[in-house]
Coordinates of C-alpha atoms in Angstrom, one line a residue:
M1 CA 89.2 70.1 146.2
T2 CA 88.0 69.3 142.7
E3 CA 84.6 68.2 141.5
F4 CA 84.7 64.6 140.6
N5 CA 83.7 64.2 136.9
R6 CA 83.8 60.4 136.5
P7 CA 80.8 58.1 136.6
T8 CA 79.5 57.4 140.1
L9 CA 77.4 54.6 141.4
P10 CA 73.7 55.1 141.8
D11 CA 72.7 55.4 145.4
A12 CA 70.3 52.5 144.9
I13 CA 73.4 50.3 144.8
R14 CA 74.8 49.7 148.3
T15 CA 78.5 50.0 148.7
N16 CA 80.1 50.5 152.1
G17 CA 77.1 51.5 154.2
A18 CA 77.4 55.2 153.5
T19 CA 74.5 57.3 152.3
P20 CA 74.9 58.6 149.7
N21 CA 77.5 56.4 148.1
P22 CA 81.0 57.9 148.4
W23 CA 82.4 59.2 145.1
W24 CA 85.4 56.8 145.3
S25 CA 83.2 53.7 145.3
N26 CA 84.1 53.0 141.6
A27 CA 87.3 55.0 141.4
V28 CA 90.8 53.8 140.6
V29 CA 93.9 55.3 142.4
Y30 CA 97.3 55.7 140.7
Q31 CA 100.4 55.9 143.0
I32 CA 103.2 58.1 141.9
Y33 CA 106.7 57.8 143.4
P34 CA 107.8 61.3 142.5
R35 CA 111.6 60.8 142.6
S36 CA 111.2 58.1 140.0
F37 CA 108.4 59.4 137.8
Q38 CA 109.7 62.3 135.6
D39 CA 112.7 64.5 135.9
T40 CA 112.4 67.9 134.1
N41 CA 115.6 69.7 135.3
G42 CA 118.2 67.0 134.6
D43 CA 119.3 66.5 138.2
G44 CA 118.5 62.8 138.1
F45 CA 115.4 63.1 140.4
G46 CA 111.8 63.3 139.5
D47 CA 109.9 66.5 140.3
L48 CA 106.5 68.0 140.6
K49 CA 106.8 69.7 137.2
G50 CA 107.4 66.3 135.8
I51 CA 104.2 65.0 137.2
T52 CA 102.3 67.9 135.8
S53 CA 103.8 67.3 132.4
R54 CA 102.4 63.7 132.4
L55 CA 98.8 64.5 133.6
D56 CA 97.4 63.9 130.1
Y57 CA 98.9 60.4 130.1
L58 CA 97.2 59.6 133.4
A59 CA 93.9 61.1 132.3
D60 CA 94.1 58.9 129.2
L61 CA 94.7 55.8 131.3
G62 CA 91.4 56.6 133.0
V63 CA 92.5 56.7 136.7
D64 CA 90.6 59.1 139.1
V65 CA 93.0 59.8 141.9
L66 CA 96.8 60.4 142.0
W67 CA 98.5 59.5 145.3
L68 CA 101.9 61.1 145.6
S69 CA 104.6 59.6 147.9
P70 CA 106.0 62.3 150.1
V71 CA 107.3 65.5 148.6
Y72 CA 107.6 67.5 151.8
K73 CA 111.0 69.0 152.9
S74 CA 113.1 66.1 154.1
P75 CA 116.8 65.0 154.6
Q76 CA 115.8 62.0 152.4
D77 CA 117.1 59.4 154.8
D78 CA 114.1 57.2 153.9
N79 CA 113.3 58.8 150.5
G80 CA 111.0 61.5 152.0
Y81 CA 109.2 59.4 154.6
D82 CA 111.3 61.4 157.1
I83 CA 109.7 64.8 157.1
S84 CA 111.5 67.9 158.4
D85 CA 108.8 70.5 157.4
Y86 CA 105.2 69.5 156.8
R87 CA 104.3 72.8 155.2
D88 CA 107.0 73.1 152.6
I89 CA 108.1 71.2 149.5
D90 CA 111.6 69.7 149.3
P91 CA 113.7 71.5 146.8
L92 CA 114.5 68.1 145.2
F93 CA 110.9 68.1 143.9
G94 CA 110.3 71.9 143.4
T95 CA 108.4 74.5 145.3
L96 CA 105.0 75.2 146.9
E97 CA 104.1 77.1 143.7
D98 CA 104.9 73.9 141.7
M99 CA 102.5 72.0 144.0
D100 CA 99.8 74.6 143.5
E101 CA 100.3 74.3 139.7
L102 CA 100.0 70.5 139.8
L103 CA 96.8 70.7 141.9
A104 CA 95.3 73.2 139.5
E105 CA 96.2 71.2 136.3
A106 CA 95.1 67.9 137.8
H107 CA 91.8 69.4 138.9
K108 CA 91.2 70.8 135.3
R109 CA 91.4 67.1 134.2
G110 CA 89.1 65.9 136.9
L111 CA 91.9 64.2 138.7
K112 CA 92.2 64.3 142.4
I113 CA 95.5 64.6 144.3
V114 CA 96.1 62.6 147.6
M115 CA 99.3 63.4 149.5
D116 CA 101.2 60.8 151.4
L117 CA 101.3 61.9 155.1
V118 CA 103.7 60.5 157.7
V119 CA 102.6 61.4 161.2
N120 CA 103.7 58.4 163.2
H121 CA 107.2 59.9 163.1
T122 CA 109.1 62.9 161.8
S123 CA 112.6 63.5 160.7
D124 CA 115.1 64.0 163.6
E125 CA 115.8 67.3 161.7
H126 CA 112.2 68.6 162.3
A127 CA 112.0 71.7 164.5
W128 CA 109.7 69.8 166.8
F129 CA 112.4 67.2 167.5
E130 CA 115.2 69.7 167.9
A131 CA 113.1 71.5 170.5
S132 CA 112.3 68.2 172.2
K133 CA 115.9 67.7 173.0
S134 CA 115.5 70.2 175.9
K135 CA 113.6 68.9 178.9
G136 CA 112.4 72.4 179.6
D137 CA 110.9 73.1 176.2
P138 CA 107.2 72.8 175.5
H139 CA 108.0 70.1 173.0
A140 CA 109.8 68.0 175.5
D141 CA 107.1 65.4 175.6
W142 CA 106.3 65.3 171.8
Y143 CA 108.4 62.1 171.3
W144 CA 109.0 58.9 173.2
W145 CA 112.0 59.8 175.4
R146 CA 113.3 57.3 178.0
P147 CA 116.3 57.3 180.4
A148 CA 119.0 54.6 180.2
R149 CA 118.3 51.3 181.9
P150 CA 119.2 51.5 185.6
G151 CA 122.8 50.3 186.3
H152 CA 124.0 51.0 182.8
E153 CA 126.0 53.9 181.5
P154 CA 123.9 55.9 179.0
G155 CA 124.9 55.3 175.4
T156 CA 126.6 52.0 176.0
P157 CA 125.3 48.6 174.8
G158 CA 122.6 47.2 177.1
A159 CA 121.6 50.6 178.4
E160 CA 118.6 50.9 176.0
P161 CA 115.3 51.2 177.8
N162 CA 114.1 47.8 176.4
R163 CA 115.3 45.3 173.8
W164 CA 113.1 46.5 170.9
G165 CA 114.6 46.3 167.4
S166 CA 114.0 48.7 164.5
Y167 CA 112.2 47.4 161.4
F168 CA 115.2 48.8 159.5
G169 CA 117.7 46.9 161.6
G170 CA 119.5 47.5 164.9
S171 CA 118.0 48.9 168.1
A172 CA 114.8 50.9 168.1
W173 CA 116.4 53.3 170.6
E174 CA 118.9 56.0 169.9
Y175 CA 120.9 57.9 172.5
C176 CA 120.7 61.7 172.4
P177 CA 123.7 63.3 174.3
E178 CA 122.0 66.7 174.4
R179 CA 119.1 65.4 176.4
G180 CA 120.9 62.5 178.1
E181 CA 118.1 60.1 177.1
Y182 CA 117.0 57.7 174.4
Y183 CA 114.3 58.3 171.8
F184 CA 112.2 55.5 170.2
H185 CA 112.2 55.0 166.5
Q186 CA 110.4 52.1 164.9
F187 CA 112.1 52.8 161.6
S188 CA 115.4 54.6 160.9
K189 CA 117.2 56.4 163.8
K190 CA 116.5 59.6 161.8
Q191 CA 112.7 58.9 162.2
P192 CA 111.8 59.4 165.9
D193 CA 108.2 58.4 166.8
L194 CA 105.8 61.2 167.7
N195 CA 104.0 60.8 171.1
W196 CA 100.4 60.8 170.1
E197 CA 99.4 60.6 173.8
N198 CA 100.2 64.3 173.9
P199 CA 97.2 66.3 172.8
D200 CA 99.5 69.1 171.6
V201 CA 101.0 66.7 169.1
R202 CA 97.6 65.8 167.7
R203 CA 96.5 69.4 167.5
A204 CA 99.7 70.3 165.5
V205 CA 99.1 67.4 163.1
Y206 CA 95.4 68.3 162.6
D207 CA 96.3 72.0 162.0
M208 CA 98.8 71.0 159.3
M209 CA 96.3 68.6 157.6
N210 CA 93.7 71.4 157.5
W211 CA 96.3 73.7 156.0
W212 CA 96.9 71.3 153.1
L213 CA 93.2 70.7 152.5
D214 CA 92.5 74.4 152.4
R215 CA 95.3 74.6 149.8
G216 CA 93.3 72.2 147.5
V217 CA 94.6 68.8 148.3
D218 CA 91.9 66.1 148.0
G219 CA 92.9 63.8 150.9
F220 CA 95.7 61.8 152.5
R221 CA 97.3 58.4 152.3
M222 CA 98.5 58.0 155.9
D223 CA 101.8 56.1 156.3
V224 CA 101.8 53.5 159.1
I225 CA 98.9 55.3 160.8
T226 CA 98.0 52.2 162.8
L227 CA 101.3 52.5 164.7
I228 CA 100.5 55.8 166.5
S229 CA 99.0 54.2 169.7
K230 CA 101.5 52.4 171.9
R231 CA 100.6 50.0 174.7
T232 CA 101.9 51.1 178.1
D233 CA 101.3 50.0 181.7
S234 CA 99.4 51.9 184.3
A235 CA 102.5 54.1 184.9
G236 CA 103.0 54.8 181.2
R237 CA 105.9 52.4 180.8
L238 CA 106.5 50.4 177.6
P239 CA 106.8 46.6 177.7
G240 CA 110.3 45.5 178.8
E241 CA 111.1 48.8 180.4
Y242 CA 112.6 48.6 183.9
G243 CA 109.7 48.1 186.3
S244 CA 107.1 47.7 183.6
E245 CA 104.0 45.6 184.3
L246 CA 104.0 44.5 180.6
E247 CA 106.3 41.7 179.6
D248 CA 108.2 42.0 176.4
L249 CA 108.5 39.4 173.7
P250 CA 111.5 37.1 173.5
V251 CA 114.6 38.3 171.6
G252 CA 114.9 37.1 168.0
E253 CA 117.8 35.8 165.9
E254 CA 119.1 39.3 165.2
G255 CA 119.3 40.1 169.0
Y256 CA 116.2 42.2 169.4
S257 CA 112.5 41.8 170.3
N258 CA 109.7 42.9 168.1
P259 CA 107.9 46.1 169.0
N260 CA 105.1 45.6 166.5
P261 CA 102.6 43.8 168.7
F262 CA 102.8 46.6 171.2
C263 CA 102.7 49.5 168.7
A264 CA 100.2 48.2 166.0
D265 CA 96.5 48.9 166.6
G266 CA 97.0 50.2 170.1
P267 CA 94.4 50.9 172.7
R268 CA 93.7 54.5 171.6
Q269 CA 93.8 53.8 167.8
D270 CA 90.0 54.3 167.2
E271 CA 89.9 57.3 169.5
F272 CA 92.7 59.0 167.6
L273 CA 91.3 58.3 164.2
A274 CA 87.8 59.4 165.1
E275 CA 89.2 62.6 166.6
M276 CA 91.2 63.3 163.4
R277 CA 88.0 62.8 161.4
R278 CA 86.1 65.4 163.5
E279 CA 88.9 67.9 163.6
V280 CA 90.0 67.7 160.0
F281 CA 87.4 66.3 157.7
D282 CA 84.0 67.0 159.2
G283 CA 82.2 69.6 157.0
R284 CA 84.3 68.8 154.0
D285 CA 83.3 66.9 150.8
G286 CA 85.2 65.2 148.1
F287 CA 88.1 63.9 150.1
L288 CA 89.7 60.5 150.5
T289 CA 91.5 59.0 153.5
V290 CA 93.5 55.9 153.2
G291 CA 95.5 54.4 156.1
E292 CA 98.5 52.1 155.7
A293 CA 97.6 49.6 158.3
P294 CA 100.4 47.2 159.6
G295 CA 99.0 44.9 162.2
I296 CA 95.3 45.4 161.3
T297 CA 93.1 42.3 160.8
A298 CA 90.4 42.1 158.2
K299 CA 87.8 42.3 161.0
R300 CA 89.3 45.5 162.4
N301 CA 89.4 46.8 158.8
E302 CA 85.6 46.5 158.8
H303 CA 85.3 48.6 162.0
I304 CA 87.8 51.3 161.0
T305 CA 86.3 51.8 157.5
D306 CA 82.7 51.5 158.5
P307 CA 81.4 55.0 157.9
A308 CA 79.2 54.8 161.0
N309 CA 82.4 54.8 163.1
G310 CA 83.8 58.0 161.5
E311 CA 87.5 56.9 161.1
L312 CA 89.0 56.2 157.7
D313 CA 87.6 55.5 154.2
M314 CA 89.9 52.5 153.6
L315 CA 93.0 50.8 154.8
F316 CA 96.0 48.9 153.2
L317 CA 96.2 45.5 154.8
F318 CA 99.4 43.5 154.3
E319 CA 98.8 39.8 155.0
H320 CA 98.5 39.0 151.3
V321 CA 101.9 40.5 150.6
D322 CA 103.7 39.2 153.7
F323 CA 102.9 35.5 153.7
D324 CA 105.1 34.3 150.9
C325 CA 108.3 34.1 152.8
E326 CA 110.0 31.9 155.4
G327 CA 109.6 34.0 158.5
V328 CA 111.4 37.1 157.2
K329 CA 110.9 38.9 153.8
W330 CA 114.5 38.1 152.8
K331 CA 113.7 34.4 152.5
P332 CA 111.0 34.4 149.8
L333 CA 108.9 31.4 149.0
P334 CA 106.9 30.5 145.9
L335 CA 103.3 31.7 145.7
N336 CA 100.8 29.4 147.6
L337 CA 97.7 30.2 145.7
P338 CA 95.1 28.6 148.1
K339 CA 96.7 30.7 150.9
L340 CA 96.4 33.9 148.8
K341 CA 92.8 33.1 148.0
S342 CA 92.0 32.5 151.6
I343 CA 93.5 35.8 152.7
M344 CA 91.8 37.7 149.9
A345 CA 88.5 36.0 150.8
G346 CA 88.9 37.2 154.4
Y347 CA 89.4 40.7 153.2
Q348 CA 86.3 40.6 151.0
T349 CA 83.9 38.9 153.4
A350 CA 84.9 41.2 156.3
V351 CA 83.5 44.2 154.5
A352 CA 80.5 42.5 152.9
D353 CA 78.1 44.5 155.0
A354 CA 80.0 47.6 156.0
G355 CA 83.3 49.2 155.3
W356 CA 85.5 49.0 152.3
A357 CA 88.5 47.2 150.8
S358 CA 91.6 48.6 149.1
L359 CA 93.0 46.4 146.4
F360 CA 96.7 46.3 145.6
T361 CA 99.6 44.0 144.8
G362 CA 102.3 46.6 144.2
N363 CA 103.4 49.9 145.7
H364 CA 106.7 51.7 146.5
D365 CA 107.5 49.1 149.2
Q366 CA 106.7 45.9 147.2
P367 CA 108.5 44.2 144.4
R368 CA 107.0 44.2 140.9
V369 CA 104.1 41.8 140.9
V370 CA 104.8 40.4 137.5
S371 CA 108.2 39.3 138.7
R372 CA 106.9 38.1 142.1
W373 CA 103.8 36.1 141.2
G374 CA 103.9 36.2 137.4
D375 CA 106.6 35.3 134.9
D376 CA 109.0 37.8 133.4
S377 CA 111.3 35.2 131.8
S378 CA 110.0 35.9 128.3
E379 CA 108.1 38.7 126.6
E380 CA 105.0 36.6 125.9
N381 CA 104.8 35.3 129.5
R382 CA 105.5 38.8 131.0
V383 CA 102.6 40.4 129.0
R384 CA 100.2 37.5 129.6
S385 CA 100.9 37.2 133.3
A386 CA 100.9 41.0 133.9
K387 CA 97.4 41.1 132.4
A388 CA 96.2 38.1 134.3
L389 CA 97.4 39.5 137.6
G390 CA 95.8 42.9 136.8
L391 CA 92.5 41.2 136.0
M392 CA 92.6 39.1 139.1
L393 CA 93.0 42.1 141.3
H394 CA 90.7 44.6 139.6
M395 CA 87.7 42.2 139.5
H396 CA 87.5 42.2 143.3
R397 CA 85.2 44.5 145.3
G398 CA 86.9 47.6 146.6
T399 CA 89.1 50.4 145.3
P400 CA 92.1 49.3 143.1
Y401 CA 95.5 51.0 143.3
V402 CA 97.8 51.0 140.3
Y403 CA 101.5 51.6 141.1
Q404 CA 103.4 53.6 138.5
G405 CA 104.6 51.3 135.7
E406 CA 102.3 48.4 136.8
E407 CA 100.1 49.4 133.8
L408 CA 103.1 48.6 131.6
G409 CA 104.1 45.4 133.1
M410 CA 107.3 46.8 134.5
T411 CA 109.5 44.2 136.2
D412 CA 111.9 43.9 139.1
A413 CA 115.3 45.6 138.7
H414 CA 117.2 42.4 138.6
F415 CA 120.2 44.0 140.2
T416 CA 123.2 41.7 141.0
R417 CA 125.4 43.9 143.2
L418 CA 124.8 45.5 146.6
D419 CA 126.1 48.8 145.4
Q420 CA 123.3 49.1 142.9
Y421 CA 120.7 49.4 145.7
R422 CA 119.7 52.6 147.4
D423 CA 117.0 51.4 149.7
L424 CA 117.8 52.0 153.4
E425 CA 115.9 48.9 154.5
S426 CA 117.8 46.6 152.1
L427 CA 121.2 47.9 152.9
N428 CA 120.6 47.9 156.7
A429 CA 119.2 44.4 156.5
Y430 CA 122.3 43.1 154.7
R431 CA 124.6 44.6 157.3
Q432 CA 122.4 43.3 160.2
R433 CA 121.8 39.8 159.0
V434 CA 125.0 39.0 157.1
E435 CA 127.7 41.0 158.7
E436 CA 126.6 41.5 162.3
A437 CA 124.1 38.7 163.4
K438 CA 125.4 36.3 160.7
V439 CA 122.0 34.6 160.4
Q440 CA 122.0 34.5 156.6
S441 CA 124.7 33.9 154.0
P442 CA 125.7 36.6 151.6
E443 CA 124.4 34.6 148.6
S444 CA 121.0 33.9 150.2
M445 CA 120.7 37.5 151.3
M446 CA 121.5 38.9 147.9
A447 CA 118.9 36.6 146.4
G448 CA 116.4 37.7 149.0
I449 CA 117.1 41.4 148.3
A450 CA 116.9 40.8 144.5
A451 CA 113.4 39.3 145.1
R452 CA 112.0 41.6 147.8
S453 CA 113.9 44.9 147.9
R454 CA 111.8 48.0 147.7
D455 CA 114.1 49.3 145.0
N456 CA 112.5 46.9 142.6
A457 CA 109.6 49.3 142.5
R458 CA 111.7 52.5 142.5
T459 CA 113.6 52.3 139.3
P460 CA 112.7 55.2 136.9
M461 CA 109.4 55.2 135.1
Q462 CA 109.9 53.8 131.6
W463 CA 108.6 56.4 129.1
D464 CA 110.6 55.4 126.0
G465 CA 113.6 53.5 124.8
S466 CA 116.1 56.3 125.1
A467 CA 119.2 56.2 127.3
Y468 CA 117.4 57.0 130.5
A469 CA 114.0 55.7 129.5
G470 CA 112.6 59.2 129.0
F471 CA 112.7 59.7 132.7
T472 CA 115.4 62.4 132.2
A473 CA 117.0 63.7 129.0
P474 CA 119.5 61.4 127.3
D475 CA 122.1 64.1 127.5
A476 CA 121.4 65.1 131.1
T477 CA 124.5 66.0 133.2
S478 CA 123.3 63.8 136.1
E479 CA 122.4 60.2 135.8
P480 CA 119.1 59.0 137.5
W481 CA 119.4 58.6 141.2
I482 CA 119.0 54.8 140.7
E483 CA 119.7 52.8 137.6
V484 CA 117.1 52.5 134.9
N485 CA 115.9 49.0 134.4
S486 CA 117.9 47.4 131.6
N487 CA 114.7 46.2 129.8
H488 CA 113.4 49.7 129.3
A489 CA 114.0 49.6 125.6
A490 CA 111.4 46.9 125.3
I491 CA 109.0 47.9 128.1
N492 CA 107.9 51.5 127.9
V493 CA 105.0 53.9 127.4
A494 CA 105.9 54.8 123.8
S495 CA 105.8 51.2 122.6
E496 CA 102.6 50.3 124.5
F497 CA 100.4 53.5 124.2
D498 CA 98.9 52.8 120.8
D499 CA 99.3 49.0 120.9
P500 CA 95.8 47.4 121.4
D501 CA 97.4 44.2 122.7
S502 CA 99.7 45.9 125.3
V503 CA 99.5 45.7 129.1
Y504 CA 98.7 49.4 129.0
A505 CA 95.7 48.9 126.7
F506 CA 94.5 46.1 128.9
Y507 CA 94.7 48.2 132.1
K508 CA 92.6 50.9 130.3
Q509 CA 89.9 48.3 129.7
L510 CA 90.0 47.2 133.4
I511 CA 89.7 50.7 134.6
A512 CA 86.8 51.5 132.2
L513 CA 84.9 48.4 133.2
R514 CA 85.0 49.5 136.9
H515 CA 83.5 52.9 135.9
E516 CA 80.9 51.3 133.6
R517 CA 79.8 48.1 135.4
P518 CA 78.4 48.6 139.0
V519 CA 78.7 44.9 139.6
I520 CA 82.5 45.1 139.4
A521 CA 82.7 48.1 141.8
A522 CA 80.0 47.0 144.3
G523 CA 78.6 43.6 143.6
D524 CA 78.8 40.7 146.0
W525 CA 81.9 38.5 145.9
E526 CA 82.1 34.7 146.3
L527 CA 85.1 32.5 146.1
I528 CA 84.8 29.2 144.3
D529 CA 87.2 26.2 144.1
A530 CA 89.2 27.6 147.0
A531 CA 91.6 24.7 147.2
D532 CA 92.7 24.6 143.6
E533 CA 96.4 25.3 143.3
H534 CA 96.4 26.9 139.9
V535 CA 93.0 28.6 139.2
Y536 CA 91.7 31.7 141.0
A537 CA 88.0 31.8 140.4
F538 CA 85.2 33.8 142.0
T539 CA 81.8 35.3 141.1
R540 CA 80.5 38.9 141.3
S541 CA 76.8 39.5 141.5
L542 CA 74.5 42.5 141.7
G543 CA 70.7 42.0 141.3
K544 CA 70.2 39.8 138.3
E545 CA 73.7 40.3 136.9
R546 CA 76.4 37.7 137.6
L547 CA 80.0 37.5 136.5
L548 CA 82.4 34.6 136.7
V549 CA 86.1 35.6 137.0
V550 CA 88.6 32.8 136.2
V551 CA 92.4 33.2 136.2
N552 CA 95.0 30.6 135.5
M553 CA 97.8 31.8 137.9
S554 CA 100.4 29.5 136.3
G555 CA 102.4 29.1 133.2
R556 CA 101.0 25.8 132.0
T557 CA 97.6 24.7 130.6
V558 CA 95.3 23.5 133.5
D559 CA 91.9 21.9 133.8
L560 CA 89.0 24.0 135.1
P561 CA 88.3 23.0 138.7
H562 CA 85.0 21.3 139.5
D563 CA 82.7 24.1 140.5
T564 CA 84.1 26.5 137.9
A565 CA 83.6 23.9 135.2
G566 CA 80.0 23.4 136.4
L567 CA 79.2 27.1 135.9
V568 CA 80.3 27.1 132.3
A569 CA 79.0 23.6 131.5
M570 CA 76.1 24.9 129.4
G571 CA 78.5 26.7 127.1
V572 CA 79.9 30.2 126.7
A573 CA 79.6 32.3 123.5
E574 CA 81.8 35.2 122.5
P575 CA 79.2 37.8 123.5
D576 CA 79.4 36.4 127.1
I577 CA 83.1 37.3 127.3
V578 CA 83.4 40.6 129.2
I579 CA 87.2 40.8 129.0
T580 CA 90.0 38.3 128.4
N581 CA 93.8 38.6 128.1
Y582 CA 93.8 36.3 125.0
N583 CA 90.8 37.0 122.8
A584 CA 87.1 36.1 123.0
S585 CA 87.2 33.3 120.5
H586 CA 90.2 31.7 122.1
S587 CA 88.7 31.8 125.6
V588 CA 85.4 30.3 124.3
V589 CA 87.4 27.4 122.9
S590 CA 89.4 27.0 126.2
L591 CA 86.3 27.0 128.3
A592 CA 84.5 24.5 126.0
N593 CA 87.6 22.2 126.4
G594 CA 87.3 22.6 130.2
E595 CA 90.8 24.2 130.5
L596 CA 92.7 27.4 130.5
D597 CA 95.9 28.1 128.6
P598 CA 99.0 29.5 130.5
W599 CA 98.1 32.7 132.4
E600 CA 94.7 32.8 130.7
A601 CA 92.3 35.2 132.5
V602 CA 88.7 35.8 131.5
V603 CA 85.5 37.4 132.9
I604 CA 82.3 35.7 131.7
Q605 CA 78.7 37.0 131.9
L606 CA 76.7 34.2 133.4

């Protein structure tokens, strides 16, 4: 692991309860989706050499940690989140030697590398699963195998062990003729869930993690790690299984029940995470552990990330990106700002005394935030709202995550045809909801996919205005694996890098402020004017220093809400403006008039 060469917080300033302060207290993480970042061999897929070639760009941006989505060997059913060999690199991305080169070059620049790790499930092509198909093999109990329901012929409809549905559509059970039983998969049928109740499974996982850390990796972002502990009855039966003491949930509109309440934050979650900490990380320094945490509440986040409990450094919670829909993600709703503020306030207050928050609005599973909550209908509104949303997020207490292209204000793909999409979840959802269950019209579903598909975040990184946006050579023999966004000629690194008014330049300022101002990284956070429907305002304070953050989250001029107006009633001068997405003189006038212009966002030294 590399030495961290960025500014760190003085230990006199309390962060998450750890002593000394963790190095990542004022760090910023940048997520790379490797297949869409930079292609160097012209095959249409990004690769590790491409990431290495762009390290200077990332160092210039000022980020501290690079999180790579999975690059392990994989059949790529779910874009690498179905791992068939944890100790090898998929040829799509390169070789282990390419990974070693990336680690060495990143470390030279003081950048840490965190690998995405999927250990709730593997690929069905993993050697462990192949061996598990035999009941006499030592791996026989490494996955969740169950016989057909009594009275039903195995492999026929209704013979599944219970009525659980997969998050990717269809049943969560797949029949395996070789074994004569069903295996459980919360996601794709090619992603069977590992049985973490088996200590041999856990030992194999820990051995693999130690192997990567010894190789120089600086930590892990752990995919759906809070789904590893399942609820079973006294006989080990899952809810809804024949004879189970646990009652399942009712079947929903698509014909299946929801396994999440019985798989998320299960009874042995804390035990497993604490064991992982002891077996993998104890005695090591300089690492970072981040858990993707579906089903975890803000209160549980405090417990899991409290250093006294020895589990994870931080978690990704999802309530703030799951609420703006009508029951299912494919029926999106406009942003309810008071609700968003309430959720974010819950995150912040839960870790006020111990633990830590991760801050994100975008990643490889979310649409582009500027299209979701901002306004990409015009260039002026796109730039202004992208900056406003970035300022809103980065001024919270915690560790911000920047998803590739977010620092440019990249937008949704705006695809109009189903054949333009590659995302397994989107394609399966269309089939399940439109063609099979018939619970949503084709028009409504296409609108929902356009607004929420994961492919919105997966179009190639926009480096320049050339034919393939600089992601791959303009004369490459293979087109990119997914279409380049049609607006790449206007939105790209080349056009923004030296522009002081660009979204990129603004993100550089946000990142530098976190490094330079301890109040931003670790200061107390207090929401004000919670009920206002347009303005998101809060204060940050540390010792005698106090900041006011005010963001107009709308495209029209609005009045300052009551409590916010009271804080600036004595007047604000240009030196009091810490950062603004207009300019200091403009924001001084706005505040003096008791209003904010469209998407105006400003931080004021009180």
